[in-house]
Every structure is written in structure tokens, then in C-alpha cells.
mmCIF file of C-alpha atoms and ligand atoms in Angstrom:
data_model
loop_
_atom_site.group_PDB
_atom_site.id
_atom_site.type_symbol
_atom_site.label_atom_id
_atom_site.label_comp_id
_atom_site.label_asym_id
_atom_site.label_seq_id
_atom_site.Cartn_x
_atom_site.Cartn_y
_atom_site.Cartn_z
ATOM 1 C CA MET V 83 112.064 -72.077 -2.558
ATOM 2 C CA LEU V 84 109.045 -73.068 -4.616
ATOM 3 C CA ALA V 85 110.062 -70.719 -7.372
ATOM 4 C CA ARG V 86 113.481 -72.316 -7.902
ATOM 5 C CA ASP V 87 112.700 -74.087 -11.158
ATOM 6 C CA GLU V 88 110.906 -71.042 -12.488
ATOM 7 C CA ARG V 89 113.677 -68.624 -11.721
ATOM 8 C CA VAL V 90 116.512 -70.479 -13.389
ATOM 9 C CA LYS V 91 114.688 -70.882 -16.688
ATOM 10 C CA GLY V 92 116.722 -68.147 -18.289
ATOM 11 C CA PHE V 93 119.978 -70.081 -18.016
ATOM 12 C CA ARG V 94 120.990 -71.611 -21.277
ATOM 13 C CA MET V 95 124.558 -72.768 -20.813
ATOM 14 C CA LEU V 96 123.997 -74.038 -17.328
ATOM 15 C CA ASP V 97 121.597 -76.731 -16.208
ATOM 16 C CA GLN V 98 119.260 -75.929 -13.352
ATOM 17 C CA ASP V 99 120.605 -78.504 -10.923
ATOM 18 C CA MET V 100 124.072 -77.131 -11.372
ATOM 19 C CA ALA V 101 122.831 -73.565 -10.880
ATOM 20 C CA TRP V 102 121.226 -74.401 -7.547
ATOM 21 C CA ARG V 103 124.137 -76.521 -6.453
ATOM 22 C CA LEU V 104 126.355 -73.471 -6.977
ATOM 23 C CA VAL V 105 124.029 -71.244 -4.966
ATOM 24 C CA ASP V 106 123.846 -73.776 -2.130
ATOM 25 C CA THR V 107 127.610 -74.333 -2.123
ATOM 26 C CA ALA V 108 128.337 -70.607 -1.982
ATOM 27 C CA THR V 109 125.761 -70.205 0.791
ATOM 28 C CA ALA V 110 127.412 -72.929 2.859
ATOM 29 C CA TYR V 111 130.597 -70.840 2.944
ATOM 30 C CA GLU V 112 128.998 -68.063 5.011
ATOM 31 C CA GLY V 113 131.101 -68.810 8.100
ATOM 32 C CA ALA V 114 134.320 -69.022 6.093
ATOM 33 C CA MET V 115 133.539 -65.745 4.327
ATOM 34 C CA ARG V 116 132.810 -64.013 7.628
ATOM 35 C CA ASP V 117 136.039 -65.281 9.201
ATOM 36 C CA PHE V 118 138.108 -64.263 6.199
ATOM 37 C CA THR V 119 136.467 -60.821 6.021
ATOM 38 C CA GLU V 120 137.268 -60.326 9.705
ATOM 39 C CA ALA V 121 140.858 -61.463 9.181
ATOM 40 C CA LEU V 122 141.282 -58.897 6.396
ATOM 41 C CA MET V 123 139.577 -56.172 8.447
ATOM 42 C CA ALA V 124 141.871 -56.887 11.400
ATOM 43 C CA VAL V 125 144.733 -55.532 9.279
ATOM 44 C CA PRO V 126 143.976 -51.792 9.123
ATOM 45 C CA THR V 127 145.030 -50.940 5.574
ATOM 46 C CA GLU V 128 144.121 -47.272 5.873
ATOM 47 C CA ASN V 129 144.866 -45.229 2.777
ATOM 48 C CA PRO V 130 146.155 -42.644 3.140
ATOM 49 C CA PRO V 131 148.783 -43.460 4.404
ATOM 50 C CA SER V 132 148.805 -46.938 2.763
ATOM 51 C CA ALA V 133 149.265 -48.662 6.115
ATOM 52 C CA HIS V 134 149.934 -52.381 6.730
ATOM 53 C CA TYR V 135 149.611 -53.360 3.084
ATOM 54 C CA GLU V 136 152.126 -56.199 3.253
ATOM 55 C CA ALA V 137 150.460 -57.785 6.287
ATOM 56 C CA CYS V 138 147.134 -57.780 4.451
ATOM 57 C CA VAL V 139 148.666 -59.391 1.371
ATOM 58 C CA ASP V 140 150.108 -62.076 3.675
ATOM 59 C CA VAL V 141 146.620 -62.811 5.033
ATOM 60 C CA PHE V 142 145.280 -63.037 1.498
ATOM 61 C CA GLN V 143 148.079 -65.304 0.311
ATOM 62 C CA GLU V 144 147.682 -67.625 3.270
ATOM 63 C CA GLU V 145 144.005 -68.059 2.504
ATOM 64 C CA LEU V 146 144.717 -68.758 -1.182
ATOM 65 C CA SER V 147 147.360 -71.329 -0.245
ATOM 66 C CA ARG V 148 145.069 -72.952 2.314
ATOM 67 C CA LEU V 149 142.328 -73.207 -0.316
ATOM 68 C CA GLY V 150 144.786 -74.502 -2.932
ATOM 69 C CA ILE V 151 144.159 -71.680 -5.415
ATOM 70 C CA GLU V 152 147.118 -70.819 -7.641
ATOM 71 C CA HIS V 153 148.322 -67.274 -7.275
ATOM 72 C CA GLU V 154 151.217 -64.877 -7.603
ATOM 73 C CA VAL V 155 152.162 -61.676 -5.857
ATOM 74 C CA ILE V 156 153.345 -58.767 -7.965
ATOM 75 C CA ALA V 157 155.467 -56.179 -6.202
ATOM 76 C CA VAL V 158 155.151 -52.669 -7.592
ATOM 77 C CA PRO V 159 158.632 -51.165 -8.101
ATOM 78 C CA ASP V 160 159.660 -48.707 -5.390
ATOM 79 C CA ARG V 161 160.240 -45.965 -7.976
ATOM 80 C CA ILE V 162 156.490 -46.030 -8.722
ATOM 81 C CA ALA V 163 155.134 -46.630 -5.230
ATOM 82 C CA ALA V 164 156.977 -48.293 -2.364
ATOM 83 C CA GLY V 165 155.470 -51.154 -0.378
ATOM 84 C CA ARG V 166 152.687 -51.979 -2.838
ATOM 85 C CA GLN V 167 151.807 -55.524 -3.802
ATOM 86 C CA CYS V 168 149.038 -56.903 -5.997
ATOM 87 C CA VAL V 169 147.738 -60.453 -5.813
ATOM 88 C CA LEU V 170 146.705 -62.300 -8.976
ATOM 89 C CA ALA V 171 144.937 -65.632 -8.632
ATOM 90 C CA GLY V 172 143.026 -67.798 -11.025
ATOM 91 C CA HIS V 173 140.811 -70.762 -11.658
ATOM 92 C CA GLY V 174 140.070 -72.541 -14.933
ATOM 93 C CA PRO V 175 141.955 -73.113 -18.182
ATOM 94 C CA SER V 176 143.825 -70.142 -19.618
ATOM 95 C CA GLY V 177 142.357 -68.173 -22.487
ATOM 96 C CA ARG V 178 139.244 -66.004 -22.350
ATOM 97 C CA THR V 179 139.105 -64.519 -18.881
ATOM 98 C CA LEU V 180 136.385 -63.128 -16.662
ATOM 99 C CA TYR V 181 138.015 -60.831 -14.124
ATOM 100 C CA PHE V 182 136.971 -60.591 -10.482
ATOM 101 C CA HIS V 183 138.576 -57.417 -9.195
ATOM 102 C CA GLY V 184 138.826 -55.775 -5.796
ATOM 103 C CA HIS V 185 140.915 -53.556 -3.547
ATOM 104 C CA TYR V 186 142.261 -54.203 -0.066
ATOM 105 C CA ASP V 187 142.937 -50.614 1.017
ATOM 106 C CA VAL V 188 140.307 -48.771 3.057
ATOM 107 C CA VAL V 189 139.616 -45.105 3.731
ATOM 108 C CA PRO V 190 140.965 -43.893 7.090
ATOM 109 C CA ALA V 191 138.946 -44.369 10.256
ATOM 110 C CA SER V 192 137.903 -41.316 12.261
ATOM 111 C CA GLU V 193 137.955 -43.329 15.532
ATOM 112 C CA PRO V 194 140.319 -46.238 16.368
ATOM 113 C CA GLU V 195 137.226 -48.237 17.348
ATOM 114 C CA GLN V 196 136.222 -48.491 13.668
ATOM 115 C CA LEU V 197 139.336 -50.544 12.945
ATOM 116 C CA ARG V 198 138.186 -53.413 15.147
ATOM 117 C CA PRO V 199 135.764 -55.808 13.395
ATOM 118 C CA ARG V 200 132.625 -56.426 15.449
ATOM 119 C CA ARG V 201 129.840 -58.984 14.943
ATOM 120 C CA LYS V 202 126.189 -58.452 15.727
ATOM 121 C CA GLY V 203 123.843 -61.180 14.490
ATOM 122 C CA THR V 204 124.465 -61.570 10.779
ATOM 123 C CA PHE V 205 126.029 -58.102 10.631
ATOM 124 C CA LEU V 206 129.696 -57.221 10.599
ATOM 125 C CA PHE V 207 130.703 -53.677 11.621
ATOM 126 C CA GLY V 208 133.941 -51.813 11.047
ATOM 127 C CA ARG V 209 136.184 -50.207 8.436
ATOM 128 C CA GLY V 210 136.407 -52.313 5.287
ATOM 129 C CA SER V 211 133.359 -54.449 6.092
ATOM 130 C CA ALA V 212 131.479 -53.092 3.066
ATOM 131 C CA ASP V 213 134.247 -51.338 1.100
ATOM 132 C CA MET V 214 135.331 -53.926 0.251
ATOM 133 C CA LYS V 215 136.902 -56.707 2.233
ATOM 134 C CA SER V 216 133.644 -58.677 2.393
ATOM 135 C CA GLY V 217 133.424 -58.294 -1.380
ATOM 136 C CA LEU V 218 136.898 -59.804 -1.742
ATOM 137 C CA ALA V 219 135.784 -62.737 0.425
ATOM 138 C CA ALA V 220 132.674 -63.191 -1.723
ATOM 139 C CA MET V 221 134.718 -63.279 -4.927
ATOM 140 C CA LEU V 222 137.242 -65.724 -3.509
ATOM 141 C CA TYR V 223 134.569 -68.102 -2.222
ATOM 142 C CA ALA V 224 132.618 -67.848 -5.472
ATOM 143 C CA ILE V 225 135.700 -69.372 -7.086
ATOM 144 C CA CYS V 226 135.698 -72.093 -4.415
ATOM 145 C CA ALA V 227 132.048 -72.845 -5.150
ATOM 146 C CA LEU V 228 132.748 -73.186 -8.880
ATOM 147 C CA ARG V 229 135.637 -75.503 -8.134
ATOM 148 C CA ASP V 230 133.737 -77.587 -5.574
ATOM 149 C CA CYS V 231 130.837 -78.054 -7.994
ATOM 150 C CA ARG V 232 133.266 -78.971 -10.777
ATOM 151 C CA VAL V 233 131.591 -76.560 -13.176
ATOM 152 C CA PRO V 234 133.263 -77.250 -16.538
ATOM 153 C CA LEU V 235 134.752 -73.956 -17.686
ATOM 154 C CA ALA V 236 135.865 -72.933 -21.153
ATOM 155 C CA GLY V 237 137.955 -70.094 -19.814
ATOM 156 C CA ARG V 238 139.331 -68.654 -16.690
ATOM 157 C CA ILE V 239 138.378 -66.504 -13.739
ATOM 158 C CA GLY V 240 141.173 -64.057 -12.980
ATOM 159 C CA LEU V 241 141.082 -62.652 -9.459
ATOM 160 C CA VAL V 242 142.893 -59.312 -9.195
ATOM 161 C CA VAL V 243 143.440 -57.815 -5.738
ATOM 162 C CA VAL V 244 145.023 -54.365 -5.548
ATOM 163 C CA PRO V 245 145.940 -51.567 -3.126
ATOM 164 C CA ASP V 246 145.600 -47.795 -3.641
ATOM 165 C CA GLU V 247 142.084 -47.797 -5.102
ATOM 166 C CA GLU V 248 140.989 -45.111 -2.664
ATOM 167 C CA THR V 249 143.699 -42.731 -3.909
ATOM 168 C CA GLY V 250 143.576 -43.154 -7.677
ATOM 169 C CA GLY V 251 145.200 -46.563 -8.230
ATOM 170 C CA ALA V 252 148.776 -45.502 -9.108
ATOM 171 C CA GLY V 253 150.351 -48.252 -6.978
ATOM 172 C CA GLY V 254 147.745 -50.849 -7.918
ATOM 173 C CA SER V 255 145.565 -51.025 -11.011
ATOM 174 C CA ARG V 256 147.390 -48.281 -12.895
ATOM 175 C CA TYR V 257 150.656 -50.200 -12.552
ATOM 176 C CA LEU V 258 149.076 -53.535 -13.556
ATOM 177 C CA ALA V 259 147.524 -51.840 -16.583
ATOM 178 C CA ASP V 260 150.874 -50.340 -17.567
ATOM 179 C CA ILE V 261 152.594 -53.741 -17.507
ATOM 180 C CA GLY V 262 149.710 -55.376 -19.376
ATOM 181 C CA ARG V 263 148.485 -57.526 -16.514
ATOM 182 C CA ILE V 264 144.961 -56.137 -16.351
ATOM 183 C CA GLY V 265 142.229 -57.082 -18.777
ATOM 184 C CA ARG V 266 144.379 -59.402 -20.891
ATOM 185 C CA ASP V 267 142.093 -61.869 -22.778
ATOM 186 C CA GLY V 268 139.233 -60.218 -20.897
ATOM 187 C CA ILE V 269 135.648 -61.025 -21.784
ATOM 188 C CA GLY V 270 134.365 -59.090 -18.790
ATOM 189 C CA MET V 271 135.083 -57.742 -15.343
ATOM 190 C CA LEU V 272 133.173 -57.567 -12.093
ATOM 191 C CA THR V 273 134.221 -55.542 -9.074
ATOM 192 C CA ALA V 274 132.703 -55.984 -5.641
ATOM 193 C CA GLU V 275 132.132 -52.369 -4.613
ATOM 194 C CA PRO V 276 129.181 -51.884 -2.252
ATOM 195 C CA THR V 277 126.408 -51.066 -4.705
ATOM 196 C CA GLY V 278 123.353 -51.602 -2.476
ATOM 197 C CA GLY V 279 121.595 -53.942 -4.914
ATOM 198 C CA VAL V 280 122.055 -51.971 -8.134
ATOM 199 C CA VAL V 281 124.666 -52.597 -10.838
ATOM 200 C CA TRP V 282 126.973 -49.727 -11.698
ATOM 201 C CA ASN V 283 127.718 -49.898 -15.411
ATOM 202 C CA ALA V 284 129.188 -46.399 -15.645
ATOM 203 C CA ASN V 285 131.151 -44.003 -13.511
ATOM 204 C CA ARG V 286 132.218 -40.401 -13.500
ATOM 205 C CA GLY V 287 135.820 -39.476 -14.110
ATOM 206 C CA ALA V 288 137.734 -37.200 -11.773
ATOM 207 C CA ILE V 289 140.407 -34.580 -11.788
ATOM 208 C CA THR V 290 141.282 -33.261 -8.366
ATOM 209 C CA LEU V 291 143.628 -30.357 -7.716
ATOM 210 C CA ARG V 292 145.172 -28.561 -4.802
ATOM 211 C CA ILE V 293 145.864 -24.908 -5.576
ATOM 212 C CA THR V 294 148.256 -22.931 -3.391
ATOM 213 C CA VAL V 295 148.130 -19.184 -3.885
ATOM 214 C CA ARG V 296 151.353 -17.465 -2.843
ATOM 215 C CA GLY V 297 151.609 -14.024 -1.282
ATOM 216 C CA ARG V 298 154.004 -12.191 0.994
ATOM 217 C CA SER V 299 153.599 -11.904 4.727
ATOM 218 C CA ALA V 300 153.492 -8.516 6.454
ATOM 219 C CA HIS V 301 152.139 -7.069 9.703
ATOM 220 C CA VAL V 302 148.708 -5.493 9.367
ATOM 221 C CA GLY V 303 150.197 -2.044 10.015
ATOM 222 C CA LEU V 304 152.517 -2.562 7.060
ATOM 223 C CA GLN V 305 150.096 -4.428 4.865
ATOM 224 C CA HIS V 306 151.062 -2.269 1.870
ATOM 225 C CA THR V 307 154.409 -4.130 1.877
ATOM 226 C CA GLY V 308 152.772 -7.566 1.674
ATOM 227 C CA VAL V 309 150.834 -9.533 -0.941
ATOM 228 C CA ASN V 310 147.548 -10.987 0.280
ATOM 229 C CA ALA V 311 147.263 -14.663 -0.739
ATOM 230 C CA PHE V 312 143.643 -14.809 0.492
ATOM 231 C CA GLU V 313 142.583 -12.060 -1.883
ATOM 232 C CA GLY V 314 144.406 -13.868 -4.683
ATOM 233 C CA MET V 315 142.545 -17.038 -3.790
ATOM 234 C CA LEU V 316 139.195 -15.197 -3.951
ATOM 235 C CA ASP V 317 140.069 -14.073 -7.468
ATOM 236 C CA VAL V 318 140.950 -17.608 -8.619
ATOM 237 C CA ALA V 319 137.917 -19.105 -6.866
ATOM 238 C CA ALA V 320 135.590 -16.563 -8.504
ATOM 239 C CA ALA V 321 136.896 -17.564 -11.936
ATOM 240 C CA LEU V 322 136.373 -21.237 -11.078
ATOM 241 C CA ARG V 323 132.821 -20.491 -9.911
ATOM 242 C CA ARG V 324 132.038 -19.223 -13.387
ATOM 243 C CA VAL V 325 133.259 -22.561 -14.803
ATOM 244 C CA LYS V 326 131.208 -24.374 -12.168
ATOM 245 C CA ALA V 327 128.027 -22.524 -13.144
ATOM 246 C CA GLU V 328 128.455 -23.594 -16.743
ATOM 247 C CA VAL V 329 129.556 -27.227 -16.307
ATOM 248 C CA GLU V 330 126.828 -27.946 -13.771
ATOM 249 C CA THR V 331 124.175 -27.249 -16.394
ATOM 250 C CA ARG V 332 125.351 -30.452 -18.163
ATOM 251 C CA THR V 333 123.580 -33.671 -17.230
ATOM 252 C CA THR V 334 124.317 -37.314 -17.905
ATOM 253 C CA ALA V 335 121.769 -39.829 -19.182
ATOM 254 C CA GLY V 336 119.884 -41.992 -16.689
ATOM 255 C CA ASP V 337 116.767 -42.164 -14.603
ATOM 256 C CA GLU V 338 118.095 -40.486 -11.453
ATOM 257 C CA PRO V 339 116.712 -37.027 -10.553
ATOM 258 C CA GLU V 340 118.153 -34.229 -12.664
ATOM 259 C CA ALA V 341 120.206 -32.782 -9.779
ATOM 260 C CA ALA V 342 122.024 -36.110 -9.352
ATOM 261 C CA ARG V 343 122.875 -36.278 -13.052
ATOM 262 C CA ARG V 344 124.657 -32.918 -13.224
ATOM 263 C CA SER V 345 128.352 -32.687 -13.868
ATOM 264 C CA ILE V 346 130.256 -31.691 -10.740
ATOM 265 C CA LEU V 347 132.761 -29.087 -9.648
ATOM 266 C CA LEU V 348 133.308 -28.961 -5.877
ATOM 267 C CA LEU V 349 135.246 -25.914 -4.693
ATOM 268 C CA GLY V 350 137.056 -25.663 -1.363
ATOM 269 C CA GLY V 351 136.488 -29.172 0.020
ATOM 270 C CA GLN V 352 139.708 -28.402 1.842
ATOM 271 C CA CYS V 353 140.726 -24.836 2.464
ATOM 272 C CA THR V 354 143.495 -23.474 4.686
ATOM 273 C CA GLY V 355 145.667 -20.396 4.920
ATOM 274 C CA GLY V 356 146.972 -17.473 6.906
ATOM 275 C CA SER V 357 148.708 -17.462 10.267
ATOM 276 C CA ASN V 358 146.923 -14.810 12.321
ATOM 277 C CA PHE V 359 144.227 -12.139 12.096
ATOM 278 C CA ASN V 360 146.746 -9.324 12.074
ATOM 279 C CA VAL V 361 149.145 -10.733 9.499
ATOM 280 C CA VAL V 362 148.836 -10.559 5.702
ATOM 281 C CA PRO V 363 148.462 -14.229 4.670
ATOM 282 C CA ALA V 364 151.510 -15.535 2.797
ATOM 283 C CA SER V 365 149.701 -18.540 1.385
ATOM 284 C CA CYS V 366 146.204 -19.915 0.953
ATOM 285 C CA GLU V 367 145.397 -23.362 -0.277
ATOM 286 C CA PHE V 368 142.164 -24.886 -1.538
ATOM 287 C CA THR V 369 141.049 -27.982 -3.417
ATOM 288 C CA VAL V 370 138.998 -28.356 -6.582
ATOM 289 C CA ASP V 371 137.287 -31.692 -7.184
ATOM 290 C CA ARG V 372 135.940 -31.930 -10.716
ATOM 291 C CA ARG V 373 133.861 -35.033 -11.488
ATOM 292 C CA ILE V 374 133.097 -35.464 -15.143
ATOM 293 C CA ASN V 375 130.118 -37.294 -16.599
ATOM 294 C CA PRO V 376 130.712 -40.248 -18.956
ATOM 295 C CA GLU V 377 129.736 -37.971 -21.854
ATOM 296 C CA GLU V 378 132.524 -35.502 -21.052
ATOM 297 C CA ASN V 379 136.180 -35.774 -22.002
ATOM 298 C CA LEU V 380 138.799 -35.741 -19.257
ATOM 299 C CA ALA V 381 141.515 -34.049 -21.348
ATOM 300 C CA VAL V 382 139.144 -31.270 -22.433
ATOM 301 C CA GLU V 383 137.904 -30.616 -18.900
ATOM 302 C CA ARG V 384 141.428 -30.760 -17.503
ATOM 303 C CA ALA V 385 142.635 -28.211 -20.069
ATOM 304 C CA ARG V 386 139.745 -25.945 -19.194
ATOM 305 C CA LEU V 387 140.628 -25.865 -15.489
ATOM 306 C CA LEU V 388 144.296 -25.288 -16.237
ATOM 307 C CA ALA V 389 143.414 -22.416 -18.579
ATOM 308 C CA VAL V 390 141.619 -20.657 -15.716
ATOM 309 C CA LEU V 391 144.743 -20.985 -13.589
ATOM 310 C CA ASP V 392 147.002 -19.781 -16.397
ATOM 311 C CA ALA V 393 144.775 -16.736 -16.810
ATOM 312 C CA ALA V 394 145.078 -16.028 -13.070
ATOM 313 C CA ARG V 395 148.856 -16.237 -13.318
ATOM 314 C CA ALA V 396 148.723 -13.811 -16.240
ATOM 315 C CA ARG V 397 146.846 -11.398 -13.932
ATOM 316 C CA GLY V 398 149.818 -11.548 -11.579
ATOM 317 C CA ILE V 399 148.606 -14.134 -9.085
ATOM 318 C CA GLU V 400 151.343 -16.496 -8.039
ATOM 319 C CA LEU V 401 150.117 -20.038 -7.574
ATOM 320 C CA ASP V 402 151.255 -23.661 -7.393
ATOM 321 C CA LEU V 403 149.254 -26.592 -8.590
ATOM 322 C CA ASP V 404 149.153 -30.220 -7.525
ATOM 323 C CA VAL V 405 146.953 -32.650 -9.493
ATOM 324 C CA PHE V 406 146.638 -35.431 -6.936
ATOM 325 C CA GLN V 407 143.876 -37.509 -8.475
ATOM 326 C CA GLU V 408 142.956 -38.157 -12.056
ATOM 327 C CA GLY V 409 140.828 -40.881 -13.636
ATOM 328 C CA GLU V 410 138.764 -41.398 -16.750
ATOM 329 C CA SER V 411 135.042 -41.908 -16.779
ATOM 330 C CA ALA V 412 133.813 -45.233 -18.144
ATOM 331 C CA SER V 413 130.640 -46.824 -19.375
ATOM 332 C CA SER V 414 129.721 -50.390 -20.399
ATOM 333 C CA ALA V 415 126.626 -51.507 -22.290
ATOM 334 C CA ILE V 416 123.721 -52.838 -20.233
ATOM 335 C CA ASP V 417 122.965 -55.500 -22.837
ATOM 336 C CA ALA V 418 126.458 -57.040 -23.156
ATOM 337 C CA PRO V 419 126.511 -60.813 -22.438
ATOM 338 C CA LEU V 420 128.112 -60.244 -19.032
ATOM 339 C CA ALA V 421 125.530 -57.593 -18.100
ATOM 340 C CA ARG V 422 122.719 -59.984 -18.984
ATOM 341 C CA ALA V 423 124.272 -62.932 -17.156
ATOM 342 C CA LEU V 424 124.829 -60.741 -14.108
ATOM 343 C CA ALA V 425 121.278 -59.384 -14.120
ATOM 344 C CA ARG V 426 119.843 -62.882 -14.520
ATOM 345 C CA SER V 427 121.973 -64.193 -11.660
ATOM 346 C CA ILE V 428 120.958 -61.335 -9.361
ATOM 347 C CA ASP V 429 117.310 -61.966 -10.171
ATOM 348 C CA THR V 430 117.754 -65.692 -9.469
ATOM 349 C CA VAL V 431 119.554 -65.231 -6.147
ATOM 350 C CA THR V 432 117.711 -62.204 -4.730
ATOM 351 C CA GLY V 433 114.357 -62.412 -6.542
ATOM 352 C CA ARG V 434 114.801 -58.863 -7.850
ATOM 353 C CA LYS V 435 115.806 -57.616 -11.265
ATOM 354 C CA PRO V 436 118.636 -55.126 -10.748
ATOM 355 C CA ARG V 437 118.678 -51.547 -11.930
ATOM 356 C CA PHE V 438 121.738 -50.342 -13.890
ATOM 357 C CA ALA V 439 123.022 -46.972 -12.696
ATOM 358 C CA LEU V 440 125.828 -44.453 -12.820
ATOM 359 C CA CYS V 441 128.268 -44.736 -9.920
ATOM 360 C CA PRO V 442 128.655 -41.330 -8.274
ATOM 361 C CA GLY V 443 132.390 -41.895 -7.678
ATOM 362 C CA LEU V 444 135.416 -43.250 -9.515
ATOM 363 C CA LEU V 445 135.478 -46.971 -10.285
ATOM 364 C CA GLU V 446 138.338 -49.247 -11.286
ATOM 365 C CA THR V 447 136.079 -50.621 -14.003
ATOM 366 C CA ARG V 448 137.712 -47.820 -16.017
ATOM 367 C CA PHE V 449 140.974 -49.774 -16.312
ATOM 368 C CA TYR V 450 139.082 -52.563 -18.100
ATOM 369 C CA ALA V 451 136.482 -50.534 -19.993
ATOM 370 C CA SER V 452 139.274 -48.492 -21.584
ATOM 371 C CA ARG V 453 140.570 -51.782 -23.095
ATOM 372 C CA GLY V 454 137.126 -52.650 -24.416
ATOM 373 C CA VAL V 455 136.360 -55.143 -21.645
ATOM 374 C CA PRO V 456 132.763 -54.724 -20.386
ATOM 375 C CA ALA V 457 133.054 -53.926 -16.676
ATOM 376 C CA TYR V 458 130.470 -53.668 -13.900
ATOM 377 C CA ALA V 459 130.333 -53.142 -10.158
ATOM 378 C CA TYR V 460 128.027 -55.168 -7.961
ATOM 379 C CA GLY V 461 128.672 -56.107 -4.370
ATOM 380 C CA PRO V 462 127.499 -56.350 -0.782
ATOM 381 C CA GLY V 463 126.929 -53.321 1.422
ATOM 382 C CA LEU V 464 125.768 -49.747 0.948
ATOM 383 C CA LEU V 465 127.720 -46.887 -0.556
ATOM 384 C CA SER V 466 126.021 -44.558 1.921
ATOM 385 C CA VAL V 467 127.839 -46.171 4.884
ATOM 386 C CA ALA V 468 131.038 -47.248 3.130
ATOM 387 C CA HIS V 469 133.266 -44.283 3.970
ATOM 388 C CA GLY V 470 131.422 -43.186 7.119
ATOM 389 C CA PRO V 471 131.887 -43.890 10.842
ATOM 390 C CA HIS V 472 129.309 -46.718 10.983
ATOM 391 C CA GLU V 473 130.385 -48.939 8.118
ATOM 392 C CA PHE V 474 128.757 -52.374 8.164
ATOM 393 C CA VAL V 475 127.739 -55.266 5.975
ATOM 394 C CA ASN V 476 125.119 -57.972 6.319
ATOM 395 C CA MET V 477 126.780 -61.373 5.819
ATOM 396 C CA ARG V 478 123.579 -62.549 4.119
ATOM 397 C CA ASP V 479 124.272 -60.019 1.367
ATOM 398 C CA VAL V 480 127.871 -61.200 1.146
ATOM 399 C CA VAL V 481 126.671 -64.777 0.663
ATOM 400 C CA ARG V 482 124.181 -63.673 -1.972
ATOM 401 C CA SER V 483 126.898 -61.761 -3.808
ATOM 402 C CA ALA V 484 129.157 -64.834 -3.793
ATOM 403 C CA ALA V 485 126.318 -66.870 -5.294
ATOM 404 C CA VAL V 486 125.737 -64.163 -7.917
ATOM 405 C CA TYR V 487 129.434 -64.113 -8.895
ATOM 406 C CA ALA V 488 129.577 -67.897 -9.149
ATOM 407 C CA LEU V 489 126.402 -68.132 -11.240
ATOM 408 C CA THR V 490 127.485 -65.292 -13.503
ATOM 409 C CA ALA V 491 130.893 -66.863 -14.135
ATOM 410 C CA ALA V 492 129.335 -70.262 -14.747
ATOM 411 C CA GLN V 493 126.995 -68.834 -17.390
ATOM 412 C CA LEU V 494 129.651 -66.796 -19.101
ATOM 413 C CA LEU V 495 132.422 -69.384 -19.056
ATOM 414 C CA ALA V 496 130.476 -72.661 -19.103
ATOM 415 C CA ALA V 497 131.941 -75.179 -21.504
ATOM 416 C CA PRO V 498 129.365 -76.574 -23.931
ATOM 417 C CA ALA V 499 128.170 -79.983 -22.690
HETATM 418 ZN ZN1 ZN J 9 135.793 -49.456 -2.717
#
């Protein structure tokens, strides 16, 4: 703790005593953050199939009410997505707003055991521990720390809590963006995805398709009367492999190894078809997951994939197409005021200057970045365990993230003394 006075020297808007008071106050909430994370995890909001959303929103609302934080619940109309609710909460005077953003849905568990939160020392195991119910707790308690320390704010922290992040955001962030409730008056956005110590300032976009090739069933002895959907699929897949070979020569900027910076086209992540070895397959289905680099354009890449499918149709292959995920890439400057405040706060709390990196997946930062609001992901836990069978988070990292959020907000929104 000797280095305390040294490490906060970079703060201009915030005096050092206040900075450390914030860190200490956030740290003292460790037990509350753990309990709240567990309470959220105990509601298994698996998506798909968007399970138990309303119960999870109830848990969130109860905590906000108990803590005396003003909030509202926005129900997404059934015609867009049934049973979806978003929670908006806030602290500070209205006007320029720093957004804290997170999602309460989780990817499905492969074993029921994963849906039960378990403690071991300072670690919390189970689905949602890292991605990202602990991150939601950290953001909420960062607001509590700012309030407890009476940090004078010239602006507002807007907490946005959404479902459906794991499946493209249609019933969450997309809807809020469409009704103008995301990014309004935004001077920045932080989301608490598990980034393992780095800051993600950019993400790839995605367009994900399911292609169903149609044929006509026939017994093997009469195969001349059928149409083989598998052979049609091979034709379409071969054409897509040629696109893959070309797009995967493109690389994004950054200091990761070249292989990690290539644009991506994954063929056949899911692949099914046929009914038996001696029957001409009547349909074959496979997925295409195209992840575009920030330098690429979603509309251009989308059109290119669709052109390949149109050409296959023109060759006589019958196929259906379902685009079930689509999202833009995004990128925010690493020297924007929020990026600098965040980096300084991380350095202060953890003793390490963070690296800025490209997120390998989609990020909801895109809903803010597309409105010109600088948006970054930083949060407790590791991406490498987030969607796997052994998801966990260290509560010490959750506490540190809460301190980082509080310090960052205080620097960005501090009212001049
Ligand atoms: Zn997540």
C-alpha cells in the first residue's frame, strides 16, 4: 500500500483521498457483491431458450429498491420478443451520461450442476459467474460506492441491464437502440464482459446463417428418381470454401499473432441431414459463421455470401436460408478520455497498465459505438472459461472491477471543485 500516493498522481479531477476512499468503499462490498451474484446465478437465465428472464429481473429490481437506486423496467413488446424486460437505473444529475451496460442472460449449461452457484474460497463457480452476473454486481456496487462517498458528479451514470445478448440482442439492446434509450447523451460506455485483465476496444462483426439444401427422397435402388441434398450441400460448401480462402487472407490491425488477426469464415459448425444410409437424403443443413474484422463492412460481406447462394440456386440447387445472427463490428479510440480514465484506474487498482485488444466475439459496445459513443469492455473473469463447463470468477477480481468502474466514473464525471 506504500505506492498509493504515487499511483493516483495521474488523477486530475479527483483528489487522492477521494480516489482511495472509493477503492476502499467498493472493496468493503465484497460480501454484498458475492451474495448478489449468487442470487442472480440462482435464476438460470439460459439463452437459448431465454429461460426465467422475468424472475431474474425481479431479483435485480429488488436489489435496486433495497439499495434505494432509482430505476425503471422496460418491457419489450411481444411482437418483437415475448417475455423480455430491460432494467434502466441511474445515479447522478441528468445530462451527460456514462453508461454501465451488462446482460443477464447466460449461455446454456451442458450439465444441470453448472446452474447451481458454488463457493470455494474467494472463487465462485457456475454458469453466469464470469459472463456476466458478477460483472453486473460490480457495476451496481460501483454506483453504491460513488453514492456512499458522495462524489460530486457533473453528469449521470446510466446502468443498462438487458437480456438476449448471447443471441444477437434483438429483445434487449437492439430494441432499446430502436426506441432511442441506449446511448442518449452518452459520453462513454463500459460493459463488464470477462476480459481477463485486458480492455476490448474493438470487436468483430458477425453474420451467421443456416443453409438448408433441399432434395427429394428415394430408396437407394431408385436413386435416379431422387435428388441428393448432400451432394447439393457439397457444391454450395465448395463455393463457400473458395470465399473462405480469400477472406481469411485479410488481417486486422493489432499485436496479436497473425493467425488470430485473420478474418473468419467457419463452415459446418452445425451440420445435419439424411435419414438412413440407403435413402437419398431429402435435406441437408449446415451453418456458416462469418466474423468480420473492424476494417470490413458487414453489408458488403453479407452481399458476398448471399451472391454465392444465389449462384448455387442458378445452378439448380434448391436451398433455404435463415440469417439468425447479425451484428456490426465496432472500434473505439484507445486515447479517448474514457479510455485513458479506464486505463489509469486499472493501473491504480491492479498495479498493471492494461493492454487494449480486439474482442474475438461480438460485443454490445457496437450499439453505442455506432452512435459515436466511445465504448469499451472490461470486467472480471476469463473469456476462456466463460462459455465452458467450468465457468468461475474470483471475487477479488470482481471487487477490483467495481473499484475500477467507480474510479473511472468519478474521473470522467467529477464536478469541478
Ligand atoms: Zn457476456
